[in-house]
Amino acid sequence: MGKKRILVVDDETSITRLLKMNLELIGNFEVREENLGARVREAAREFKPDLILLDVMMPDMDGGEVAAGLKQDPALRKTPVVFLTAAVKKEELGAPDGKIGGRTYIAKPLNIKGVIGVIEKTLSKHSGASA
Amino acid sequence: MYEDSGTAVVADLKISAPPPGAIILGVDFLKHSFANARPDVEVVLNEMDSAARRADAVIRGMVEFSAYNKRDVKDHDLSRIVEQSLRSVESELAANSIRLIKNLAPNLPPVRLDLKTIKHVLLNLLTSAILAMAGGGTLTVRTYVKQLSEDPGWSGRTPGQLKSGDRVVVAEVEDDAPGVIESKLADKSDRAFPTEMIRKGVLDLMVLKKVVELYGGMIRIINREEGGIKVAIMFKVQPKD
């Protein structure tokens, strides 16, 4: 099975770089980084990710706004988005799937095993739903 | 005064501090890269991970409290603030089968503080206790007045703060969950405890301590011999005009 493509979006370059290195070392993923919310749509159209990890709070554009833009794009609207946020704590993500209001969140600080677990679960649900 | 210095520090932290999250991810990478290295490498990396998580909790706490940059410091009844905070966690208490024992003294003398900030401190303490008792337990909350009979230097008293003889209003949040609080602020009993019994607070206790101290108050954390944790926050009674 080919590597799944993950687009990682966060305004902190150190976070995206280390997420990429970790996901490529530990998981079976091909990762592209993006640090500007305004460029996510273009990057996603080009990279065609299987899943997008999207920071909620970015200085140029809020993650919710970026996600809304992706939903309006026919080529990207089915791409699952997992939000990365420091605004909720791990303890507050009570649901095992980390969902709040229908969206999947991962609480920062990120733990790579946890991130991979959520990616795999989301991808398997998504492939089941689209099959 | 409080908000100027506090907000400036937090603004500086947000701009110039490297995100501890990056250090944590870096440690993750090294752990996997050196999985077969000498065993003490993992010990070192785990220590680094733990230190970075602690730094992250401190920064997060400071950012969270800096949100209240318009402080409104006036005289308040601490029992009323505790009552209001308890109302906010009623559903969590019920959902987790936690019995509440409430013993709030009426007609407490006023203490001078910012309502929103201290309510936030109390909510953090209550939430932390509730999370620790997720399978059920007893939460005891009380308020009372007392005169300090000892020099309360237990958590590093700063000049101008509480001293022996001061009259204080105390709010206590006590739980009976297993585990002890790992913090420089906590009184550790002599009993040995395994690592898995060490609890973390929702917010870093150092942050709560600093916030309480902004109002001339103090925080004391006690690991109870019989199990559970008692946290007391206290503020000096305002003299009558």
CSV table of C-alpha atoms in Angstrom, one decimal:
chain,number,residue,atom,x,y,z
A,1,MET,CA,0.0,0.0,0.0
A,2,GLY,CA,1.3,3.4,-0.9
A,3,LYS,CA,2.2,6.1,1.5
A,4,LYS,CA,-0.7,8.3,2.7
A,5,ARG,CA,-0.2,12.0,2.0
A,6,ILE,CA,-0.6,14.4,4.9
A,7,LEU,CA,-0.6,18.1,4.6
A,8,VAL,CA,0.5,19.7,7.9
A,9,VAL,CA,-0.5,23.3,8.5
A,10,ASP,CA,0.8,25.4,11.4
A,11,ASP,CA,2.3,28.9,11.6
A,12,GLU,CA,5.2,27.5,13.7
A,13,THR,CA,7.8,26.2,11.2
A,14,SER,CA,9.5,24.2,14.0
A,15,ILE,CA,6.2,22.3,14.6
A,16,THR,CA,5.5,21.5,11.0
A,17,ARG,CA,9.1,20.5,10.3
A,18,LEU,CA,9.2,18.1,13.4
A,19,LEU,CA,5.8,16.7,12.6
A,20,LYS,CA,6.9,16.0,9.1
A,21,MET,CA,10.1,14.3,10.3
A,22,ASN,CA,8.2,12.3,12.9
A,23,LEU,CA,5.4,11.2,10.6
A,24,GLU,CA,7.8,10.2,7.9
A,25,LEU,CA,10.1,8.3,10.4
A,26,ILE,CA,7.5,6.6,12.4
A,27,GLY,CA,4.4,6.4,10.2
A,28,ASN,CA,3.9,5.4,6.6
A,29,PHE,CA,3.3,8.9,5.4
A,30,GLU,CA,4.5,11.4,2.9
A,31,VAL,CA,4.2,14.9,4.4
A,32,ARG,CA,4.1,18.4,3.0
A,33,GLU,CA,4.3,21.5,5.3
A,34,GLU,CA,2.5,24.7,5.0
A,35,ASN,CA,2.9,27.7,7.3
A,36,LEU,CA,0.4,30.2,5.9
A,37,GLY,CA,-3.4,29.7,6.2
A,38,ALA,CA,-3.9,31.6,3.0
A,39,ARG,CA,-1.8,29.2,1.0
A,40,VAL,CA,-3.4,25.9,2.2
A,41,ARG,CA,-6.0,25.6,-0.5
A,42,GLU,CA,-3.4,26.0,-3.3
A,43,ALA,CA,-1.0,23.6,-1.5
A,44,ALA,CA,-3.8,21.0,-1.1
A,45,ARG,CA,-4.8,21.2,-4.7
A,46,GLU,CA,-1.2,20.6,-5.8
A,47,PHE,CA,-0.3,17.9,-3.2
A,48,LYS,CA,-3.7,16.1,-3.1
A,49,PRO,CA,-3.4,15.0,0.6
A,50,ASP,CA,-5.4,12.1,2.1
A,51,LEU,CA,-5.7,14.2,5.3
A,52,ILE,CA,-4.9,17.7,6.5
A,53,LEU,CA,-3.6,18.4,10.0
A,54,LEU,CA,-4.7,22.0,10.5
A,55,ASP,CA,-3.7,24.4,13.3
A,56,VAL,CA,-6.7,26.3,14.7
A,57,MET,CA,-5.0,29.6,15.6
A,58,MET,CA,-2.8,31.1,13.0
A,59,PRO,CA,-2.0,34.7,12.7
A,60,ASP,CA,-3.0,35.2,9.0
A,61,MET,CA,-6.1,33.1,8.9
A,62,ASP,CA,-8.0,31.1,11.5
A,63,GLY,CA,-8.1,27.3,11.0
A,64,GLY,CA,-11.9,27.3,10.9
A,65,GLU,CA,-11.9,29.8,8.0
A,66,VAL,CA,-9.3,27.7,6.1
A,67,ALA,CA,-11.5,24.6,6.6
A,68,ALA,CA,-14.6,26.4,5.4
A,69,GLY,CA,-12.6,27.4,2.2
A,70,LEU,CA,-11.6,23.7,1.7
A,71,LYS,CA,-15.3,22.6,2.1
A,72,GLN,CA,-16.3,25.0,-0.7
A,73,ASP,CA,-13.7,23.5,-3.1
A,74,PRO,CA,-15.1,20.5,-5.0
A,75,ALA,CA,-11.7,19.0,-5.3
A,76,LEU,CA,-11.0,19.2,-1.6
A,77,ARG,CA,-14.3,19.1,0.2
A,78,LYS,CA,-14.0,15.4,1.0
A,79,THR,CA,-10.5,15.6,2.3
A,80,PRO,CA,-10.7,15.0,6.1
A,81,VAL,CA,-9.4,17.7,8.3
A,82,VAL,CA,-8.0,17.2,11.8
A,83,PHE,CA,-7.6,20.3,13.9
A,84,LEU,CA,-4.6,21.0,16.1
A,85,THR,CA,-5.3,23.2,19.0
A,86,ALA,CA,-3.8,24.5,22.2
A,87,ALA,CA,-7.2,25.9,23.2
A,88,VAL,CA,-8.5,22.6,24.6
A,89,LYS,CA,-6.6,20.3,26.9
A,90,LYS,CA,-6.2,16.6,26.5
A,91,GLU,CA,-8.5,16.2,29.6
A,92,GLU,CA,-11.2,18.1,27.9
A,93,LEU,CA,-11.2,15.9,24.8
A,94,GLY,CA,-13.3,13.4,26.7
A,95,ALA,CA,-14.6,11.5,23.7
A,96,PRO,CA,-12.3,8.7,22.6
A,97,ASP,CA,-12.3,10.0,19.0
A,98,GLY,CA,-11.4,13.5,20.1
A,99,LYS,CA,-14.5,15.0,18.5
A,100,ILE,CA,-16.1,18.3,19.5
A,101,GLY,CA,-19.1,19.5,17.6
A,102,GLY,CA,-18.4,17.0,14.7
A,103,ARG,CA,-14.8,18.1,14.2
A,104,THR,CA,-11.8,16.1,15.2
A,105,TYR,CA,-9.3,17.8,17.4
A,106,ILE,CA,-5.9,16.9,18.7
A,107,ALA,CA,-4.8,18.9,21.8
A,108,LYS,CA,-1.3,20.5,21.9
A,109,PRO,CA,1.3,19.8,23.0
A,110,LEU,CA,1.4,17.0,20.4
A,111,ASN,CA,2.4,13.5,21.1
A,112,ILE,CA,3.4,11.8,17.9
A,113,LYS,CA,1.9,8.4,18.8
A,114,GLY,CA,-1.4,10.2,19.6
A,115,VAL,CA,-1.2,12.1,16.3
A,116,ILE,CA,-0.6,8.9,14.3
A,117,GLY,CA,-3.5,7.2,16.1
A,118,VAL,CA,-5.9,9.9,15.2
A,119,ILE,CA,-4.7,10.1,11.6
A,120,GLU,CA,-5.1,6.3,11.1
A,121,LYS,CA,-8.5,6.2,12.8
A,122,THR,CA,-9.7,9.2,10.7
A,123,LEU,CA,-8.3,7.7,7.4
A,124,SER,CA,-9.9,4.3,8.1
A,125,LYS,CA,-13.3,5.9,8.9
A,126,HIS,CA,-13.0,8.1,5.8
A,127,SER,CA,-12.1,5.2,3.5
A,128,GLY,CA,-15.0,3.2,5.0
A,129,ALA,CA,-17.4,6.0,4.4
A,130,SER,CA,-16.3,6.7,0.9
A,131,ALA,CA,-16.2,3.0,-0.1
B,1,MET,CA,-0.3,47.5,37.9
B,2,TYR,CA,-1.0,43.8,37.8
B,3,GLU,CA,-2.2,43.7,34.2
B,4,ASP,CA,0.6,45.9,32.8
B,5,SER,CA,3.4,43.7,34.0
B,6,GLY,CA,1.6,40.4,33.6
B,7,THR,CA,0.5,41.1,30.1
B,8,ALA,CA,3.8,42.4,29.0
B,9,VAL,CA,5.5,39.2,30.2
B,10,VAL,CA,3.0,37.0,28.4
B,11,ALA,CA,3.2,39.1,25.2
B,12,ASP,CA,7.0,38.6,25.3
B,13,LEU,CA,6.6,34.9,26.0
B,14,LYS,CA,4.3,34.5,23.0
B,15,ILE,CA,6.7,36.3,20.7
B,16,SER,CA,10.1,35.2,21.8
B,17,ALA,CA,9.8,31.9,23.6
B,18,PRO,CA,10.4,28.8,21.5
B,19,PRO,CA,7.3,26.6,21.7
B,20,PRO,CA,7.8,23.7,24.1
B,21,GLY,CA,5.6,21.7,21.7
B,22,ALA,CA,8.5,21.6,19.2
B,23,ILE,CA,10.9,20.3,21.9
B,24,ILE,CA,8.4,17.5,22.7
B,25,LEU,CA,8.2,16.5,19.0
B,26,GLY,CA,12.0,16.7,18.8
B,27,VAL,CA,12.3,14.3,21.7
B,28,ASP,CA,9.7,12.0,20.1
B,29,PHE,CA,11.9,12.0,17.0
B,30,LEU,CA,15.1,11.2,19.0
B,31,LYS,CA,13.3,8.5,20.9
B,32,HIS,CA,12.5,6.6,17.7
B,33,SER,CA,15.9,7.4,16.1
B,34,PHE,CA,17.8,6.0,19.1
B,35,ALA,CA,15.4,3.3,20.1
B,36,ASN,CA,18.2,0.8,20.3
B,37,ALA,CA,20.8,3.0,21.9
B,38,ARG,CA,22.1,2.6,25.5
B,39,PRO,CA,19.1,2.5,27.9
B,40,ASP,CA,20.0,5.7,29.7
B,41,VAL,CA,19.3,7.6,26.5
B,42,GLU,CA,15.6,6.9,26.9
B,43,VAL,CA,15.8,8.1,30.6
B,44,VAL,CA,17.4,11.4,29.5
B,45,LEU,CA,14.8,11.9,26.7
B,46,ASN,CA,11.9,11.1,29.1
B,47,GLU,CA,13.3,13.7,31.5
B,48,MET,CA,13.5,16.3,28.6
B,49,ASP,CA,10.0,15.4,27.6
B,50,SER,CA,8.7,15.9,31.1
B,51,ALA,CA,10.5,19.2,31.5
B,52,ALA,CA,9.2,20.5,28.2
B,53,ARG,CA,5.6,19.5,29.1
B,54,ARG,CA,5.9,21.4,32.3
B,55,ALA,CA,7.2,24.5,30.5
B,56,ASP,CA,4.3,24.2,28.1
B,57,ALA,CA,1.8,24.0,31.0
B,58,VAL,CA,3.3,27.1,32.6
B,59,ILE,CA,3.2,29.1,29.4
B,60,ARG,CA,-0.3,27.9,28.7
B,61,GLY,CA,-1.4,28.9,32.1
B,62,MET,CA,0.1,32.4,31.9
B,63,VAL,CA,-1.5,32.9,28.5
B,64,GLU,CA,-4.8,31.8,29.8
B,65,PHE,CA,-4.7,34.1,32.8
B,66,SER,CA,-3.5,37.0,30.7
B,67,ALA,CA,-6.8,36.9,28.9
B,68,TYR,CA,-8.2,38.6,31.9
B,69,ASN,CA,-6.3,41.8,31.3
B,70,LYS,CA,-9.0,44.1,32.6
B,71,ARG,CA,-8.9,43.3,36.3
B,72,ASP,CA,-11.6,44.7,38.6
B,73,VAL,CA,-10.2,44.5,42.1
B,74,LYS,CA,-12.8,45.1,44.8
B,75,ASP,CA,-14.0,43.6,48.0
B,76,HIS,CA,-15.7,40.2,47.7
B,77,ASP,CA,-17.3,37.5,49.8
B,78,LEU,CA,-15.2,34.4,49.0
B,79,SER,CA,-18.1,32.0,49.9
B,80,ARG,CA,-20.2,33.6,47.1
B,81,ILE,CA,-17.3,33.1,44.6
B,82,VAL,CA,-17.0,29.5,45.6
B,83,GLU,CA,-20.7,29.0,45.3
B,84,GLN,CA,-20.8,30.5,41.8
B,85,SER,CA,-17.8,28.3,40.8
B,86,LEU,CA,-19.5,25.2,42.1
B,87,ARG,CA,-22.6,25.9,40.1
B,88,SER,CA,-20.4,25.8,36.9
B,89,VAL,CA,-19.3,22.3,37.7
B,90,GLU,CA,-22.6,20.8,38.9
B,91,SER,CA,-23.1,18.7,35.8
B,92,GLU,CA,-19.5,17.3,35.9
B,93,LEU,CA,-20.0,16.3,39.5
B,94,ALA,CA,-23.3,14.5,38.7
B,95,ALA,CA,-21.8,12.9,35.6
B,96,ASN,CA,-18.9,11.5,37.6
B,97,SER,CA,-20.9,10.4,40.6
B,98,ILE,CA,-19.1,12.7,42.9
B,99,ARG,CA,-20.6,13.6,46.2
B,100,LEU,CA,-20.3,17.2,47.2
B,101,ILE,CA,-19.9,18.2,50.8
B,102,LYS,CA,-20.2,21.9,51.0
B,103,ASN,CA,-19.5,23.9,54.1
B,104,LEU,CA,-19.4,27.6,53.2
B,105,ALA,CA,-19.2,30.1,56.0
B,106,PRO,CA,-21.9,32.8,55.9
B,107,ASN,CA,-21.1,36.5,56.3
B,108,LEU,CA,-17.3,36.2,55.7
B,109,PRO,CA,-15.4,39.4,56.0
B,110,PRO,CA,-14.5,40.8,52.6
B,111,VAL,CA,-11.3,40.0,50.7
B,112,ARG,CA,-9.9,42.2,47.9
B,113,LEU,CA,-9.5,40.5,44.6
B,114,ASP,CA,-10.7,40.3,41.0
B,115,LEU,CA,-13.8,38.1,40.8
B,116,LYS,CA,-13.2,36.6,37.3
B,117,THR,CA,-9.6,35.7,38.0
B,118,ILE,CA,-10.2,34.0,41.3
B,119,LYS,CA,-13.3,32.2,39.9
B,120,HIS,CA,-11.0,30.9,37.2
B,121,VAL,CA,-8.5,29.7,39.8
B,122,LEU,CA,-11.3,27.9,41.7
B,123,LEU,CA,-12.7,26.4,38.5
B,124,ASN,CA,-9.2,25.0,37.8
B,125,LEU,CA,-8.9,23.5,41.2
B,126,LEU,CA,-12.4,22.0,41.1
B,127,THR,CA,-11.9,20.6,37.6
B,128,SER,CA,-8.6,19.1,38.6
B,129,ALA,CA,-10.3,17.3,41.5
B,130,ILE,CA,-13.2,16.1,39.4
B,131,LEU,CA,-10.8,14.7,36.7
B,132,ALA,CA,-8.9,12.9,39.4
B,133,MET,CA,-12.2,11.4,40.8
B,134,ALA,CA,-13.6,10.4,37.4
B,135,GLY,CA,-14.8,7.1,38.8
B,136,GLY,CA,-16.6,8.7,41.7
B,137,GLY,CA,-15.5,10.1,45.1
B,138,THR,CA,-16.2,12.9,47.6
B,139,LEU,CA,-15.4,16.5,47.0
B,140,THR,CA,-15.3,18.7,50.1
B,141,VAL,CA,-15.4,22.4,49.7
B,142,ARG,CA,-15.3,24.8,52.7
B,143,THR,CA,-14.6,28.4,53.5
B,144,TYR,CA,-13.8,29.9,56.9
B,145,VAL,CA,-11.8,32.6,58.6
B,146,LYS,CA,-8.8,32.0,60.7
B,147,GLN,CA,-5.9,33.8,62.2
B,148,LEU,CA,-2.5,32.6,61.0
B,149,SER,CA,-0.6,31.2,63.9
B,150,GLU,CA,2.4,30.2,62.0
B,151,ASP,CA,4.7,31.9,59.6
B,152,PRO,CA,3.1,30.6,56.4
B,153,GLY,CA,6.4,30.4,54.5
B,154,TRP,CA,5.5,27.0,53.0
B,155,SER,CA,5.5,28.1,49.4
B,156,GLY,CA,8.1,30.7,49.3
B,157,ARG,CA,6.5,33.8,50.9
B,158,THR,CA,7.2,37.0,49.0
B,159,PRO,CA,7.7,40.3,50.9
B,160,GLY,CA,4.5,42.1,51.9
B,161,GLN,CA,2.4,38.9,51.9
B,162,LEU,CA,0.7,37.0,54.7
B,163,LYS,CA,2.4,36.7,58.0
B,164,SER,CA,1.8,35.2,61.4
B,165,GLY,CA,-1.2,37.0,63.1
B,166,ASP,CA,-2.9,38.0,59.9
B,167,ARG,CA,-6.6,37.2,59.7
B,168,VAL,CA,-7.4,35.3,56.5
B,169,VAL,CA,-10.3,34.0,54.6
B,170,VAL,CA,-9.6,30.4,53.4
B,171,ALA,CA,-11.3,28.4,50.6
B,172,GLU,CA,-10.4,24.7,50.6
B,173,VAL,CA,-11.0,22.2,47.8
B,174,GLU,CA,-10.4,18.6,49.0
B,175,ASP,CA,-10.8,15.3,47.1
B,176,ASP,CA,-10.3,11.7,48.0
B,177,ALA,CA,-8.9,10.5,44.7
B,178,PRO,CA,-5.8,8.3,44.6
B,179,GLY,CA,-2.5,9.8,43.8
B,180,VAL,CA,-0.5,12.7,45.0
B,181,ILE,CA,0.3,16.1,43.5
B,182,GLU,CA,3.8,16.4,42.1
B,183,SER,CA,4.8,19.9,42.7
B,184,LYS,CA,7.3,22.0,44.6
B,185,LEU,CA,4.3,23.6,46.3
B,186,ALA,CA,2.9,20.4,47.7
B,187,ASP,CA,3.6,19.0,51.1
B,188,LYS,CA,4.8,15.5,50.4
B,189,SER,CA,4.2,13.0,53.1
B,190,ASP,CA,6.8,10.3,53.8
B,191,ARG,CA,4.7,7.6,52.3
B,192,ALA,CA,6.2,6.1,49.2
B,193,PHE,CA,4.2,6.4,46.1
B,194,PRO,CA,4.7,4.9,42.7
B,195,THR,CA,5.0,7.1,39.6
B,196,GLU,CA,1.6,6.2,38.3
B,197,MET,CA,0.1,7.7,41.4
B,198,ILE,CA,1.5,11.1,40.7
B,199,ARG,CA,-1.3,13.5,39.5
B,200,LYS,CA,-0.9,16.5,37.4
B,201,GLY,CA,-3.1,19.6,37.8
B,202,VAL,CA,-5.2,21.0,35.0
B,203,LEU,CA,-3.1,24.1,35.1
B,204,ASP,CA,0.4,24.3,36.5
B,205,LEU,CA,0.3,25.0,40.2
B,206,MET,CA,3.1,27.5,39.9
B,207,VAL,CA,0.8,29.6,37.7
B,208,LEU,CA,-2.1,29.4,40.2
B,209,LYS,CA,0.3,30.3,42.9
B,210,LYS,CA,1.4,33.4,41.1
B,211,VAL,CA,-2.1,34.4,40.3
B,212,VAL,CA,-3.2,34.1,43.9
B,213,GLU,CA,-0.2,36.0,45.0
B,214,LEU,CA,-1.2,38.9,42.8
B,215,TYR,CA,-3.9,39.5,45.3
B,216,GLY,CA,-1.6,39.1,48.3
B,217,GLY,CA,-2.9,35.6,48.9
B,218,MET,CA,-1.4,32.3,49.3
B,219,ILE,CA,-1.9,28.7,48.1
B,220,ARG,CA,-1.2,25.6,50.1
B,221,ILE,CA,-1.3,22.1,48.7
B,222,ILE,CA,-1.5,19.1,51.0
B,223,ASN,CA,-1.2,15.4,50.0
B,224,ARG,CA,-3.5,13.8,52.5
B,225,GLU,CA,-2.2,10.8,54.4
B,226,GLU,CA,-5.5,9.0,53.8
B,227,GLY,CA,-5.4,9.7,50.1
B,228,GLY,CA,-6.5,12.7,48.1
B,229,ILE,CA,-5.4,16.2,47.9
B,230,LYS,CA,-6.4,19.4,49.7
B,231,VAL,CA,-5.7,22.7,48.2
B,232,ALA,CA,-6.3,25.9,50.3
B,233,ILE,CA,-6.2,29.4,48.9
B,234,MET,CA,-6.3,32.2,51.4
B,235,PHE,CA,-6.6,36.0,51.3
B,236,LYS,CA,-6.1,38.6,53.9
B,237,VAL,CA,-9.2,40.0,55.5
B,238,GLN,CA,-9.7,43.7,54.6
B,239,PRO,CA,-9.6,46.0,57.6
B,240,LYS,CA,-12.9,47.9,58.2
B,241,ASP,CA,-12.8,51.5,57.2
